[in-house]
């Protein structure tokens, strides 16, 4: 026979087991929340950043292909080594080259010369930036200003582009004579040649000081960014497929009657509320309601 004392003991053990299991469930939920906050959320953020970087890279490459046409491979190959050789993100190098190329194309400079000048300006930005301890992206802006006739930005790095000197250079290059009015293409090519000539001391400075802290940091940052692009290129097709699936579901939802849509929304709200009840963060910091 089971005594009352034995029954009470069994019931007590069962209650203790239930409490233990409940505590274990709460701890597991809390651990899951911590794992989600510490691992899942950062991974999702990293994935989104990588996909955005890959998308930007594709846009810049598309721009280069359109601007340079048959000479695009020359620019793309040069930009592929931009992290190590220029301390510049590959996407930044492509975008800058595309911007220079688009400007030169509008001036009427041919694709082959255009590609050569645009790639050369990337190297100039790295070397002048390194020599003068200026960020290469800032140097790109200074070079762009100088090529369109704004002399002041480049004076700080020892390059003088006065009107008389530019005209004399254009004539020496055979681009014009005293009877011919200089075109924008003539002026840009003469300015480019003067910039190269007057940057002699800075030439190769990035490579010479690549092991230093400043350029070493730029190289590391650029390589990390390029790695992000590589990861994003693997994830981009997945995100595109997901967007297609979500787009299809949204189209199906919009095709439903308003009554059915209301039911789905309400069911979703109930599910979300139930999920919040199990949220370890909500458990630790419950709503005031």
CSV table of C-alpha atoms in Angstrom, one decimal:
chain,number,residue,atom,x,y,z
A,1,UNK,CA,0.0,0.0,0.0
A,2,UNK,CA,1.1,3.5,-0.8
A,3,UNK,CA,1.0,5.7,2.3
A,4,UNK,CA,0.1,9.4,2.3
A,5,UNK,CA,3.7,10.2,3.1
A,6,UNK,CA,4.9,8.3,0.1
A,7,UNK,CA,2.3,10.1,-2.2
A,8,UNK,CA,3.4,13.4,-0.9
A,9,UNK,CA,7.1,12.5,-1.5
A,10,UNK,CA,6.4,11.5,-5.1
A,11,UNK,CA,4.3,14.6,-5.8
A,12,UNK,CA,7.2,16.7,-4.3
A,13,UNK,CA,9.7,15.0,-6.5
A,14,UNK,CA,7.5,15.6,-9.6
A,15,UNK,CA,7.1,19.3,-8.7
A,16,UNK,CA,10.9,19.6,-8.3
A,17,UNK,CA,11.4,18.0,-11.6
A,18,UNK,CA,8.9,20.3,-13.3
A,19,UNK,CA,10.7,23.3,-11.8
A,20,UNK,CA,14.1,22.0,-12.9
A,21,UNK,CA,12.8,21.5,-16.4
A,22,UNK,CA,11.2,24.9,-16.5
A,23,UNK,CA,14.4,26.6,-15.3
A,24,UNK,CA,16.4,24.6,-17.9
A,25,UNK,CA,13.9,25.8,-20.6
A,26,UNK,CA,14.3,29.4,-19.6
A,27,UNK,CA,18.1,29.1,-19.5
A,28,UNK,CA,18.1,27.5,-23.0
A,29,UNK,CA,15.9,30.3,-24.3
A,30,UNK,CA,18.2,32.9,-22.7
A,31,UNK,CA,21.2,31.2,-24.2
A,32,UNK,CA,19.5,31.1,-27.6
A,33,UNK,CA,18.9,34.8,-27.3
A,34,UNK,CA,22.4,35.5,-26.4
A,35,UNK,CA,23.7,33.4,-29.3
A,36,UNK,CA,21.3,35.2,-31.6
A,37,UNK,CA,22.5,38.6,-30.4
A,38,UNK,CA,26.2,37.7,-30.4
A,39,UNK,CA,26.4,35.6,-33.5
A,40,UNK,CA,23.4,35.5,-35.7
A,41,UNK,CA,22.7,39.3,-35.8
A,42,UNK,CA,26.4,40.2,-36.6
A,43,UNK,CA,26.5,37.5,-39.3
A,44,UNK,CA,23.3,38.9,-40.9
A,45,UNK,CA,24.8,42.4,-40.7
A,46,UNK,CA,28.0,41.2,-42.2
A,47,UNK,CA,26.1,39.4,-45.0
A,48,UNK,CA,24.1,42.5,-45.9
A,49,UNK,CA,27.2,44.6,-45.9
A,50,UNK,CA,29.0,42.1,-48.2
A,51,UNK,CA,26.0,41.9,-50.6
A,52,UNK,CA,25.9,45.7,-50.7
A,53,UNK,CA,29.7,45.9,-51.5
A,54,UNK,CA,29.3,43.3,-54.2
A,55,UNK,CA,26.4,45.2,-55.7
A,56,UNK,CA,28.4,48.4,-55.7
A,57,UNK,CA,31.3,46.6,-57.3
A,58,UNK,CA,29.0,45.3,-60.1
A,59,UNK,CA,27.7,48.8,-60.7
A,60,UNK,CA,31.3,50.3,-61.0
A,61,UNK,CA,32.4,47.5,-63.3
A,62,UNK,CA,29.3,48.1,-65.5
A,63,UNK,CA,30.3,51.8,-65.7
A,64,UNK,CA,33.8,50.9,-66.7
A,65,UNK,CA,32.6,48.6,-69.4
A,66,UNK,CA,30.4,51.3,-70.9
A,67,UNK,CA,32.9,54.1,-70.7
A,68,UNK,CA,36.0,52.3,-72.0
A,69,UNK,CA,34.4,49.8,-74.3
A,70,UNK,CA,37.1,47.6,-75.8
A,71,UNK,CA,39.7,49.1,-73.4
A,72,UNK,CA,37.8,48.2,-70.3
A,73,UNK,CA,39.9,45.1,-69.6
A,74,UNK,CA,43.0,47.3,-69.3
A,75,UNK,CA,41.4,49.4,-66.5
A,76,UNK,CA,39.8,46.3,-64.8
A,77,UNK,CA,43.2,44.5,-64.7
A,78,UNK,CA,44.9,47.6,-63.3
A,79,UNK,CA,42.2,48.0,-60.6
A,80,UNK,CA,42.4,44.4,-59.7
A,81,UNK,CA,45.7,45.0,-57.9
A,82,UNK,CA,44.6,48.3,-56.4
A,83,UNK,CA,44.6,47.0,-52.8
A,84,UNK,CA,48.2,46.0,-52.8
A,85,UNK,CA,49.6,48.6,-55.3
A,86,UNK,CA,47.5,51.6,-54.5
A,87,UNK,CA,46.1,51.0,-51.0
A,88,UNK,CA,42.7,51.6,-52.5
A,89,UNK,CA,39.5,49.6,-52.5
A,90,UNK,CA,39.0,47.9,-55.9
A,91,UNK,CA,35.5,49.3,-56.2
A,92,UNK,CA,36.8,52.8,-55.4
A,93,UNK,CA,39.5,52.4,-58.0
A,94,UNK,CA,37.0,51.3,-60.7
A,95,UNK,CA,34.6,54.0,-59.8
A,96,UNK,CA,37.2,56.7,-59.9
A,97,UNK,CA,38.6,55.4,-63.3
A,98,UNK,CA,35.0,55.3,-64.6
A,99,UNK,CA,34.5,58.9,-63.6
A,100,UNK,CA,37.8,60.1,-65.1
A,101,UNK,CA,37.0,58.1,-68.3
A,102,UNK,CA,33.5,59.5,-68.6
A,103,UNK,CA,35.0,63.0,-68.3
A,104,UNK,CA,37.7,62.3,-70.9
A,105,UNK,CA,35.1,60.6,-73.2
A,106,UNK,CA,33.0,63.8,-73.1
A,107,UNK,CA,36.0,65.8,-74.1
A,108,UNK,CA,36.5,63.6,-77.2
A,109,UNK,CA,39.6,61.7,-76.0
A,110,UNK,CA,39.8,58.2,-77.6
A,111,UNK,CA,39.2,55.0,-75.6
A,112,UNK,CA,42.8,53.8,-75.6
A,113,UNK,CA,44.3,57.1,-74.5
A,114,UNK,CA,41.4,57.5,-72.1
A,115,UNK,CA,42.1,54.1,-70.4
A,116,UNK,CA,45.8,54.9,-70.1
A,117,UNK,CA,45.3,58.3,-68.6
A,118,UNK,CA,42.6,57.1,-66.2
A,119,UNK,CA,44.7,54.2,-64.9
A,120,UNK,CA,47.7,56.6,-64.6
A,121,UNK,CA,45.7,58.9,-62.5
A,122,UNK,CA,44.9,56.2,-60.0
A,123,UNK,CA,48.6,55.5,-59.6
A,124,UNK,CA,49.3,59.2,-59.3
A,125,UNK,CA,46.7,59.5,-56.6
A,126,UNK,CA,48.4,56.7,-54.6
A,127,UNK,CA,51.9,58.1,-55.0
A,128,UNK,CA,51.1,61.7,-54.5
A,129,UNK,CA,48.9,60.8,-51.5
A,130,UNK,CA,51.7,58.7,-50.0
A,131,UNK,CA,54.4,61.3,-50.6
A,132,UNK,CA,52.3,64.1,-49.1
A,133,UNK,CA,50.6,62.0,-46.4
A,134,UNK,CA,47.2,62.6,-48.0
A,135,UNK,CA,44.5,60.0,-48.4
A,136,UNK,CA,44.5,58.7,-52.0
A,137,UNK,CA,40.8,59.4,-52.4
A,138,UNK,CA,41.4,63.0,-51.4
A,139,UNK,CA,44.1,63.1,-54.0
A,140,UNK,CA,41.7,61.8,-56.7
A,141,UNK,CA,39.5,64.8,-56.0
A,142,UNK,CA,42.5,67.2,-56.3
A,143,UNK,CA,43.6,65.6,-59.6
A,144,UNK,CA,40.1,65.8,-61.0
A,145,UNK,CA,40.0,69.5,-60.2
A,146,UNK,CA,43.4,70.1,-61.8
A,147,UNK,CA,42.4,68.3,-65.0
A,148,UNK,CA,39.4,70.7,-65.5
A,149,UNK,CA,41.5,73.8,-64.9
A,150,UNK,CA,41.3,74.4,-61.2
A,151,UNK,CA,45.0,75.0,-60.3
A,152,UNK,CA,44.7,75.7,-56.6
A,153,UNK,CA,44.0,72.1,-55.2
A,154,UNK,CA,47.2,70.7,-56.7
A,155,UNK,CA,49.5,73.6,-55.6
A,156,UNK,CA,49.6,72.1,-52.1
A,157,UNK,CA,51.4,69.0,-53.5
A,158,UNK,CA,53.8,71.0,-55.7
A,159,UNK,CA,52.0,70.9,-59.1
A,160,UNK,CA,51.6,74.2,-60.9
A,161,UNK,CA,49.1,74.4,-63.7
A,162,UNK,CA,49.0,78.0,-64.9
A,163,UNK,CA,47.3,78.8,-68.2
A,164,UNK,CA,50.5,79.8,-70.0
A,165,UNK,CA,52.3,76.7,-68.9
A,166,UNK,CA,49.4,74.4,-70.0
A,167,UNK,CA,49.3,76.1,-73.5
A,168,UNK,CA,53.0,75.8,-73.9
A,169,UNK,CA,52.8,72.1,-73.0
A,170,UNK,CA,50.0,71.5,-75.5
A,171,UNK,CA,52.0,73.1,-78.3
A,172,UNK,CA,55.1,71.1,-77.3
A,173,UNK,CA,53.1,67.9,-77.5
A,174,UNK,CA,51.9,68.9,-81.0
A,175,UNK,CA,48.3,69.2,-79.8
A,176,UNK,CA,48.0,72.8,-81.0
A,177,UNK,CA,49.8,75.7,-82.6
A,178,UNK,CA,49.4,79.5,-82.3
A,179,UNK,CA,46.6,79.5,-84.9
A,180,UNK,CA,44.5,76.7,-83.4
A,181,UNK,CA,42.2,77.2,-80.4
A,182,UNK,CA,42.9,74.6,-77.7
A,183,UNK,CA,40.0,72.2,-77.2
A,184,UNK,CA,39.1,70.7,-73.8
A,185,UNK,CA,40.7,67.4,-74.9
A,186,UNK,CA,44.0,69.3,-75.7
A,187,UNK,CA,44.0,71.1,-72.4
A,188,UNK,CA,43.2,67.9,-70.4
A,189,UNK,CA,46.1,66.0,-72.0
A,190,UNK,CA,48.5,68.9,-71.5
A,191,UNK,CA,47.5,69.2,-67.8
A,192,UNK,CA,47.9,65.5,-67.4
A,193,UNK,CA,51.4,65.6,-68.9
A,194,UNK,CA,52.4,68.5,-66.6
A,195,UNK,CA,51.0,66.7,-63.5
A,196,UNK,CA,53.1,63.6,-64.4
A,197,UNK,CA,56.2,65.7,-65.0
A,198,UNK,CA,55.9,67.7,-61.8
A,199,UNK,CA,55.2,64.6,-59.7
A,200,UNK,CA,58.7,63.1,-60.3
A,201,UNK,CA,59.7,63.0,-56.7
A,202,UNK,CA,56.5,61.3,-55.7
A,203,UNK,CA,56.6,58.6,-58.4
A,204,UNK,CA,56.8,55.2,-56.8
A,205,UNK,CA,56.4,56.5,-53.3
A,206,UNK,CA,53.5,54.2,-52.4
A,207,UNK,CA,55.6,51.1,-53.3
A,208,UNK,CA,58.6,52.4,-51.5
A,209,UNK,CA,56.7,53.0,-48.3
A,210,UNK,CA,54.2,50.1,-48.5
A,211,UNK,CA,55.7,48.5,-45.4
A,212,UNK,CA,55.1,51.7,-43.3
A,213,UNK,CA,52.2,52.1,-40.9
A,214,UNK,CA,50.1,54.5,-43.1
A,215,UNK,CA,50.3,52.6,-46.3
A,216,UNK,CA,50.3,49.2,-44.6
A,217,UNK,CA,47.0,50.1,-42.9
A,218,UNK,CA,45.5,51.3,-46.2
A,219,UNK,CA,46.5,48.0,-47.9
A,220,UNK,CA,45.0,46.0,-45.1
A,221,UNK,CA,41.8,47.9,-45.2
A,222,UNK,CA,41.5,47.6,-48.9
A,223,UNK,CA,42.2,43.9,-48.8
A,224,UNK,CA,39.5,43.4,-46.1
A,225,UNK,CA,37.0,45.4,-48.3
A,226,UNK,CA,37.9,43.3,-51.3
A,227,UNK,CA,37.3,40.1,-49.3
A,228,UNK,CA,33.9,41.5,-48.3
A,229,UNK,CA,33.2,41.9,-52.0
A,230,UNK,CA,34.2,38.3,-52.7
A,231,UNK,CA,31.9,37.1,-49.9
A,232,UNK,CA,29.1,39.3,-51.2
A,233,UNK,CA,29.5,37.9,-54.8
A,234,UNK,CA,28.8,34.5,-53.4
A,235,UNK,CA,25.8,35.7,-51.4
A,236,UNK,CA,24.3,38.0,-54.0
A,237,UNK,CA,22.6,35.2,-56.1
A,238,UNK,CA,21.0,33.8,-52.9
A,239,UNK,CA,19.6,37.2,-52.0
A,240,UNK,CA,18.3,37.8,-55.5
A,241,UNK,CA,16.5,34.4,-55.3
A,242,UNK,CA,15.1,35.3,-51.9
A,243,UNK,CA,13.9,38.7,-53.3
A,244,UNK,CA,12.2,36.8,-56.1
A,245,UNK,CA,10.4,34.5,-53.7
A,246,UNK,CA,9.3,37.3,-51.4
A,247,UNK,CA,8.1,39.3,-54.4
A,248,UNK,CA,6.0,36.4,-55.5
A,249,UNK,CA,4.5,36.0,-52.0
A,250,UNK,CA,3.7,39.7,-51.9
A,251,UNK,CA,2.0,39.5,-55.3
A,252,UNK,CA,-0.1,36.6,-54.1
A,253,UNK,CA,-1.0,38.4,-50.9
A,254,UNK,CA,-2.1,41.5,-52.9
A,255,UNK,CA,-4.3,39.3,-55.1
A,256,UNK,CA,-6.3,38.1,-52.0
A,257,UNK,CA,-9.6,39.6,-51.0
A,258,UNK,CA,-9.4,42.3,-48.2
A,259,UNK,CA,-11.1,39.9,-45.8
A,260,UNK,CA,-8.5,37.2,-46.2
A,261,UNK,CA,-5.7,39.8,-46.0
A,262,UNK,CA,-7.1,41.0,-42.7
A,263,UNK,CA,-7.2,37.4,-41.3
A,264,UNK,CA,-3.6,36.8,-42.3
A,265,UNK,CA,-2.4,40.0,-40.8
A,266,UNK,CA,-4.3,39.3,-37.5
A,267,UNK,CA,-2.8,35.8,-37.3
A,268,UNK,CA,0.6,37.2,-37.9
A,269,UNK,CA,0.1,39.7,-35.1
A,270,UNK,CA,-0.9,36.9,-32.7
A,271,UNK,CA,2.1,34.9,-33.7
A,272,UNK,CA,4.4,37.8,-33.2
A,273,UNK,CA,2.9,38.5,-29.8
A,274,UNK,CA,3.4,34.8,-28.8
A,275,UNK,CA,7.0,35.0,-30.0
A,276,UNK,CA,7.6,38.0,-27.8
A,277,UNK,CA,6.4,36.1,-24.8
A,278,UNK,CA,9.2,33.6,-25.4
A,279,UNK,CA,11.8,36.2,-26.2
A,280,UNK,CA,14.6,36.0,-23.5
A,281,UNK,CA,15.1,39.7,-23.7
A,282,UNK,CA,11.4,40.3,-23.1
A,283,UNK,CA,11.6,37.8,-20.3
A,284,UNK,CA,14.4,39.7,-18.6
A,285,UNK,CA,12.8,43.1,-19.3
A,286,UNK,CA,9.0,42.6,-19.5
A,287,UNK,CA,6.7,45.2,-20.8
A,288,UNK,CA,5.2,47.6,-18.4
A,289,UNK,CA,1.7,46.8,-19.7
